[in-house]
Structures are given as structure tokens and as C-alpha cells.
PDB file of C-alpha atoms in Angstrom:
ATOM      1  CA  MET A   1      13.175-145.926 138.292  1.00 63.00           C
ATOM      2  CA  PRO A   2      12.233-142.212 138.510  1.00 67.00           C
ATOM      3  CA  ARG A   3      14.984-139.962 138.571  1.00 67.00           C
ATOM      4  CA  PRO A   4      14.985-137.339 142.186  1.00 64.00           C
ATOM      5  CA  ALA A   5      14.191-133.749 141.546  1.00 65.00           C
ATOM      6  CA  SER A   6      17.438-131.222 140.917  1.00 69.00           C
ATOM      7  CA  ARG A   7      17.825-128.574 142.346  1.00 76.00           C
ATOM      8  CA  GLY A   8      20.360-126.038 141.505  1.00 75.00           C
ATOM      9  CA  MET A   9      21.759-125.002 138.097  1.00 78.00           C
ATOM     10  CA  THR A  10      24.321-126.713 135.974  1.00 88.00           C
ATOM     11  CA  THR A  11      27.775-125.659 134.872  1.00 89.00           C
ATOM     12  CA  VAL A  12      26.505-125.249 131.662  1.00 90.00           C
ATOM     13  CA  GLU A  13      23.420-122.982 132.721  1.00 89.00           C
ATOM     14  CA  CYS A  14      25.288-120.868 134.890  1.00 90.00           C
ATOM     15  CA  LEU A  15      28.178-120.418 131.793  1.00 92.00           C
ATOM     16  CA  VAL A  16      24.869-119.412 129.406  1.00 92.00           C
ATOM     17  CA  ALA A  17      23.667-116.878 132.130  1.00 91.00           C
ATOM     18  CA  LEU A  18      26.498-115.297 132.678  1.00 93.00           C
ATOM     19  CA  LEU A  19      27.504-114.588 128.795  1.00 94.00           C
ATOM     20  CA  VAL A  20      23.940-112.565 128.565  1.00 93.00           C
ATOM     21  CA  LEU A  21      24.752-110.914 131.447  1.00 93.00           C
ATOM     22  CA  ALA A  22      27.682-109.810 130.136  1.00 94.00           C
ATOM     23  CA  LEU A  23      26.265-109.264 126.789  1.00 94.00           C
ATOM     24  CA  GLY A  24      24.225-107.053 128.421  1.00 92.00           C
ATOM     25  CA  ALA A  25      26.275-105.148 130.364  1.00 94.00           C
ATOM     26  CA  LEU A  26      28.721-104.579 127.016  1.00 93.00           C
ATOM     27  CA  GLY A  27      25.787-103.480 125.307  1.00 92.00           C
ATOM     28  CA  GLY A  28      24.616-100.738 128.246  1.00 93.00           C
ATOM     29  CA  SER A  29      27.929 -99.131 128.275  1.00 94.00           C
ATOM     30  CA  GLY A  30      27.541 -99.142 124.529  1.00 92.00           C
ATOM     31  CA  VAL A  31      25.148 -97.072 124.953  1.00 94.00           C
ATOM     32  CA  ALA A  32      26.410 -95.506 127.360  1.00 94.00           C
ATOM     33  CA  LEU A  33      29.802 -93.894 125.785  1.00 94.00           C
ATOM     34  CA  LEU A  34      27.581 -93.496 122.823  1.00 94.00           C
ATOM     35  CA  THR A  35      24.814 -90.993 124.710  1.00 95.00           C
ATOM     36  CA  TRP A  36      27.884 -89.211 126.559  1.00 93.00           C
ATOM     37  CA  ARG A  37      29.482 -88.612 123.144  1.00 90.00           C
ATOM     38  CA  ASN A  38      26.505 -86.882 121.886  1.00 91.00           C
ATOM     39  CA  LEU A  39      26.180 -85.001 124.851  1.00 93.00           C
ATOM     40  CA  ARG A  40      29.452 -83.523 124.243  1.00 88.00           C
ATOM     41  CA  ALA A  41      28.506 -82.750 120.595  1.00 87.00           C
ATOM     42  CA  ALA A  42      25.182 -81.122 121.527  1.00 90.00           C
ATOM     43  CA  ARG A  43      27.108 -79.353 124.470  1.00 89.00           C
ATOM     44  CA  ALA A  44      29.745 -77.926 121.784  1.00 88.00           C
ATOM     45  CA  ASP A  45      26.791 -76.900 119.663  1.00 89.00           C
ATOM     46  CA  ALA A  46      25.191 -74.578 122.366  1.00 91.00           C
ATOM     47  CA  LEU A  47      28.510 -72.809 123.307  1.00 90.00           C
ATOM     48  CA  ALA A  48      28.782 -72.415 119.543  1.00 91.00           C
ATOM     49  CA  ALA A  49      25.118 -70.720 119.539  1.00 92.00           C
ATOM     50  CA  LEU A  50      26.030 -68.774 121.999  1.00 94.00           C
ATOM     51  CA  HIS A  51      28.844 -67.196 121.128  1.00 93.00           C
ATOM     52  CA  ALA A  52      27.468 -66.683 117.642  1.00 93.00           C
ATOM     53  CA  ARG A  53      24.623 -64.818 119.236  1.00 94.00           C
ATOM     54  CA  ASP A  54      27.175 -62.909 121.654  1.00 94.00           C
ATOM     55  CA  ARG A  55      29.375 -61.859 118.377  1.00 92.00           C
ATOM     56  CA  LEU A  56      26.127 -61.072 116.113  1.00 92.00           C
ATOM     57  CA  ASP A  57      24.752 -59.189 119.216  1.00 93.00           C
ATOM     58  CA  LEU A  58      27.843 -56.551 119.578  1.00 90.00           C
ATOM     59  CA  LEU A  59      28.685 -56.575 116.042  1.00 89.00           C
ATOM     60  CA  ILE A  60      24.533 -55.219 115.168  1.00 88.00           C
ATOM     61  CA  ARG A  61      25.089 -52.698 117.971  1.00 88.00           C
ATOM     62  CA  ALA A  62      28.309 -51.605 116.695  1.00 86.00           C
ATOM     63  CA  SER A  63      26.954 -50.744 113.360  1.00 85.00           C
ATOM     64  CA  ARG A  64      23.826 -48.776 114.829  1.00 86.00           C
ATOM     65  CA  ASP A  65      26.200 -46.285 115.951  1.00 84.00           C
ATOM     66  CA  PRO A  66      26.812 -43.655 112.655  1.00 79.00           C
ATOM     67  CA  ARG A  67      30.498 -43.087 114.047  1.00 80.00           C
ATOM     68  CA  LEU A  68      31.516 -46.744 114.856  1.00 78.00           C
ATOM     69  CA  CYS A  69      29.851 -47.816 111.642  1.00 77.00           C
ATOM     70  CA  PHE A  70      31.978 -47.686 108.779  1.00 75.00           C
ATOM     71  CA  THR A  71      34.904 -48.845 111.033  1.00 79.00           C
ATOM     72  CA  LEU A  72      33.676 -52.049 111.983  1.00 79.00           C
ATOM     73  CA  GLY A  73      36.164 -55.081 110.987  1.00 84.00           C
ATOM     74  CA  GLY A  74      36.554 -58.849 110.504  1.00 89.00           C
ATOM     75  CA  GLY A  75      39.079 -61.210 113.560  1.00 92.00           C
ATOM     76  CA  THR A  76      39.240 -64.217 115.111  1.00 94.00           C
ATOM     77  CA  ALA A  77      38.506 -64.451 118.938  1.00 94.00           C
ATOM     78  CA  PHE A  78      39.362 -67.987 120.791  1.00 94.00           C
ATOM     79  CA  HIS A  79      37.289 -69.194 123.710  1.00 93.00           C
ATOM     80  CA  PRO A  80      38.581 -71.281 127.003  1.00 93.00           C
ATOM     81  CA  ASP A  81      35.771 -73.546 125.888  1.00 90.00           C
ATOM     82  CA  GLY A  82      37.413 -74.852 122.735  1.00 89.00           C
ATOM     83  CA  VAL A  83      35.300 -72.729 120.146  1.00 92.00           C
ATOM     84  CA  THR A  84      37.167 -70.697 117.963  1.00 94.00           C
ATOM     85  CA  GLU A  85      35.265 -67.921 115.925  1.00 94.00           C
ATOM     86  CA  ARG A  86      36.540 -65.717 112.862  1.00 95.00           C
ATOM     87  CA  TRP A  87      34.318 -63.079 111.119  1.00 93.00           C
ATOM     88  CA  GLN A  88      34.321 -60.949 108.372  1.00 93.00           C
ATOM     89  CA  LEU A  89      32.746 -57.937 106.816  1.00 90.00           C
ATOM     90  CA  VAL A  90      32.288 -57.084 103.516  1.00 89.00           C
ATOM     91  CA  PRO A  91      31.031 -53.723 102.754  1.00 86.00           C
ATOM     92  CA  THR A  92      27.454 -53.175 100.229  1.00 85.00           C
ATOM     93  CA  SER A  93      25.156 -50.449  99.355  1.00 83.00           C
ATOM     94  CA  ARG A  94      22.992 -50.860 102.317  1.00 79.00           C
ATOM     95  CA  GLY A  95      25.964 -51.565 105.299  1.00 81.00           C
ATOM     96  CA  TRP A  96      27.403 -55.150 105.879  1.00 86.00           C
ATOM     97  CA  LEU A  97      27.842 -58.820 104.768  1.00 90.00           C
ATOM     98  CA  VAL A  98      28.485 -61.146 107.771  1.00 92.00           C
ATOM     99  CA  THR A  99      30.250 -64.063 107.157  1.00 93.00           C
ATOM    100  CA  LEU A 100      31.115 -65.678 110.565  1.00 93.00           C
ATOM    101  CA  GLU A 101      32.862 -68.935 111.197  1.00 95.00           C
ATOM    102  CA  LEU A 102      32.579 -71.201 114.655  1.00 93.00           C
ATOM    103  CA  THR A 103      34.817 -74.091 114.948  1.00 93.00           C
ATOM    104  CA  ARG A 104      34.660 -76.885 117.816  1.00 89.00           C
ATOM    105  CA  GLY A 105      35.357 -80.120 118.922  1.00 81.00           C
ATOM    106  CA  THR A 106      37.238 -82.957 117.519  1.00 79.00           C
ATOM    107  CA  PRO A 107      37.507 -83.860 114.985  1.00 83.00           C
ATOM    108  CA  PRO A 108      36.774 -80.186 114.479  1.00 88.00           C
ATOM    109  CA  ARG A 109      33.181 -79.498 113.734  1.00 90.00           C
ATOM    110  CA  VAL A 110      32.602 -75.644 111.509  1.00 92.00           C
ATOM    111  CA  ASP A 111      29.106 -73.917 110.884  1.00 92.00           C
ATOM    112  CA  THR A 112      29.197 -71.089 109.150  1.00 94.00           C
ATOM    113  CA  LEU A 113      26.509 -68.221 109.534  1.00 92.00           C
ATOM    114  CA  ARG A 114      25.966 -65.076 106.614  1.00 93.00           C
ATOM    115  CA  THR A 115      23.411 -62.420 107.135  1.00 92.00           C
ATOM    116  CA  ARG A 116      23.349 -58.952 106.584  1.00 91.00           C
ATOM    117  CA  ILE A 117      23.094 -55.589 109.335  1.00 89.00           C
ATOM    118  CA  GLY A 118      22.332 -52.763 108.222  1.00 86.00           C
ATOM    119  CA  CYS A 119      24.157 -49.124 108.873  1.00 81.00           C
ATOM    120  CA  GLY A 120      23.233 -46.283 111.699  1.00 73.00           C
ATOM    121  CA  ALA A 121      19.778 -48.173 111.528  1.00 59.00           C
TER     122      ALA A 121
END
């Protein structure tokens, strides 16, 4: 005797479909979390780059003034966005050797930039 055409899904099919849906949602949330972390790290990197540019620009402008050039010194600045910058200037025969250290993020990430700037140029 032929079986009548069945309509709908069995309980096992429903459970398998729910499991596949749950795994997909879990994978999607994992990707979203990873994206959020990467965006946060990229924002911190961009802010650190802006602070480095501003600090070096300030030091270069000060080094162009002969009255200020030999009075330049190191220091530390704490920014409200979580970036800490430390700079040190070491005199050389042609100006200054600048070391700029930027710390940001959790866990802390540190980048160091070294360059030379002339004096009175």
C-alpha cells in the first residue's frame, strides 16, 4: 500500500535546522567581535599617528627658531583618548636625534619612532 505524501518536517529535521541556524549565528557573532576589535585597534593606531605627527611638527617648528633650538627637551604627554607619548632629544653635531614613543590600547602597544631634525634650518 502506497504511503501518503507527508507534509511538514519531522522533529529531528527541525532540530537539525535549528542547530545549523545556531552555528551560523554563533559564527556571525564571532566575526562581528573580531571586526570590532580590529576597528578599535585601527582607531588607536590612527590616533597615535596623529599625535606623532603633531609632536614632530611642533619639534621641527621649534628647531627652526635659532633662539629655541638649543632649549628643546624631552617630555611626556597623556592624551584623553588613551595615547601616551614620550619624547627624548639627544643633541648631535647637526641638530637633534628625536626618539618618540607612543603607547596605546589594551594590552598596551608601543611604537617607537626615531628621526633627526636640524637646528635653525
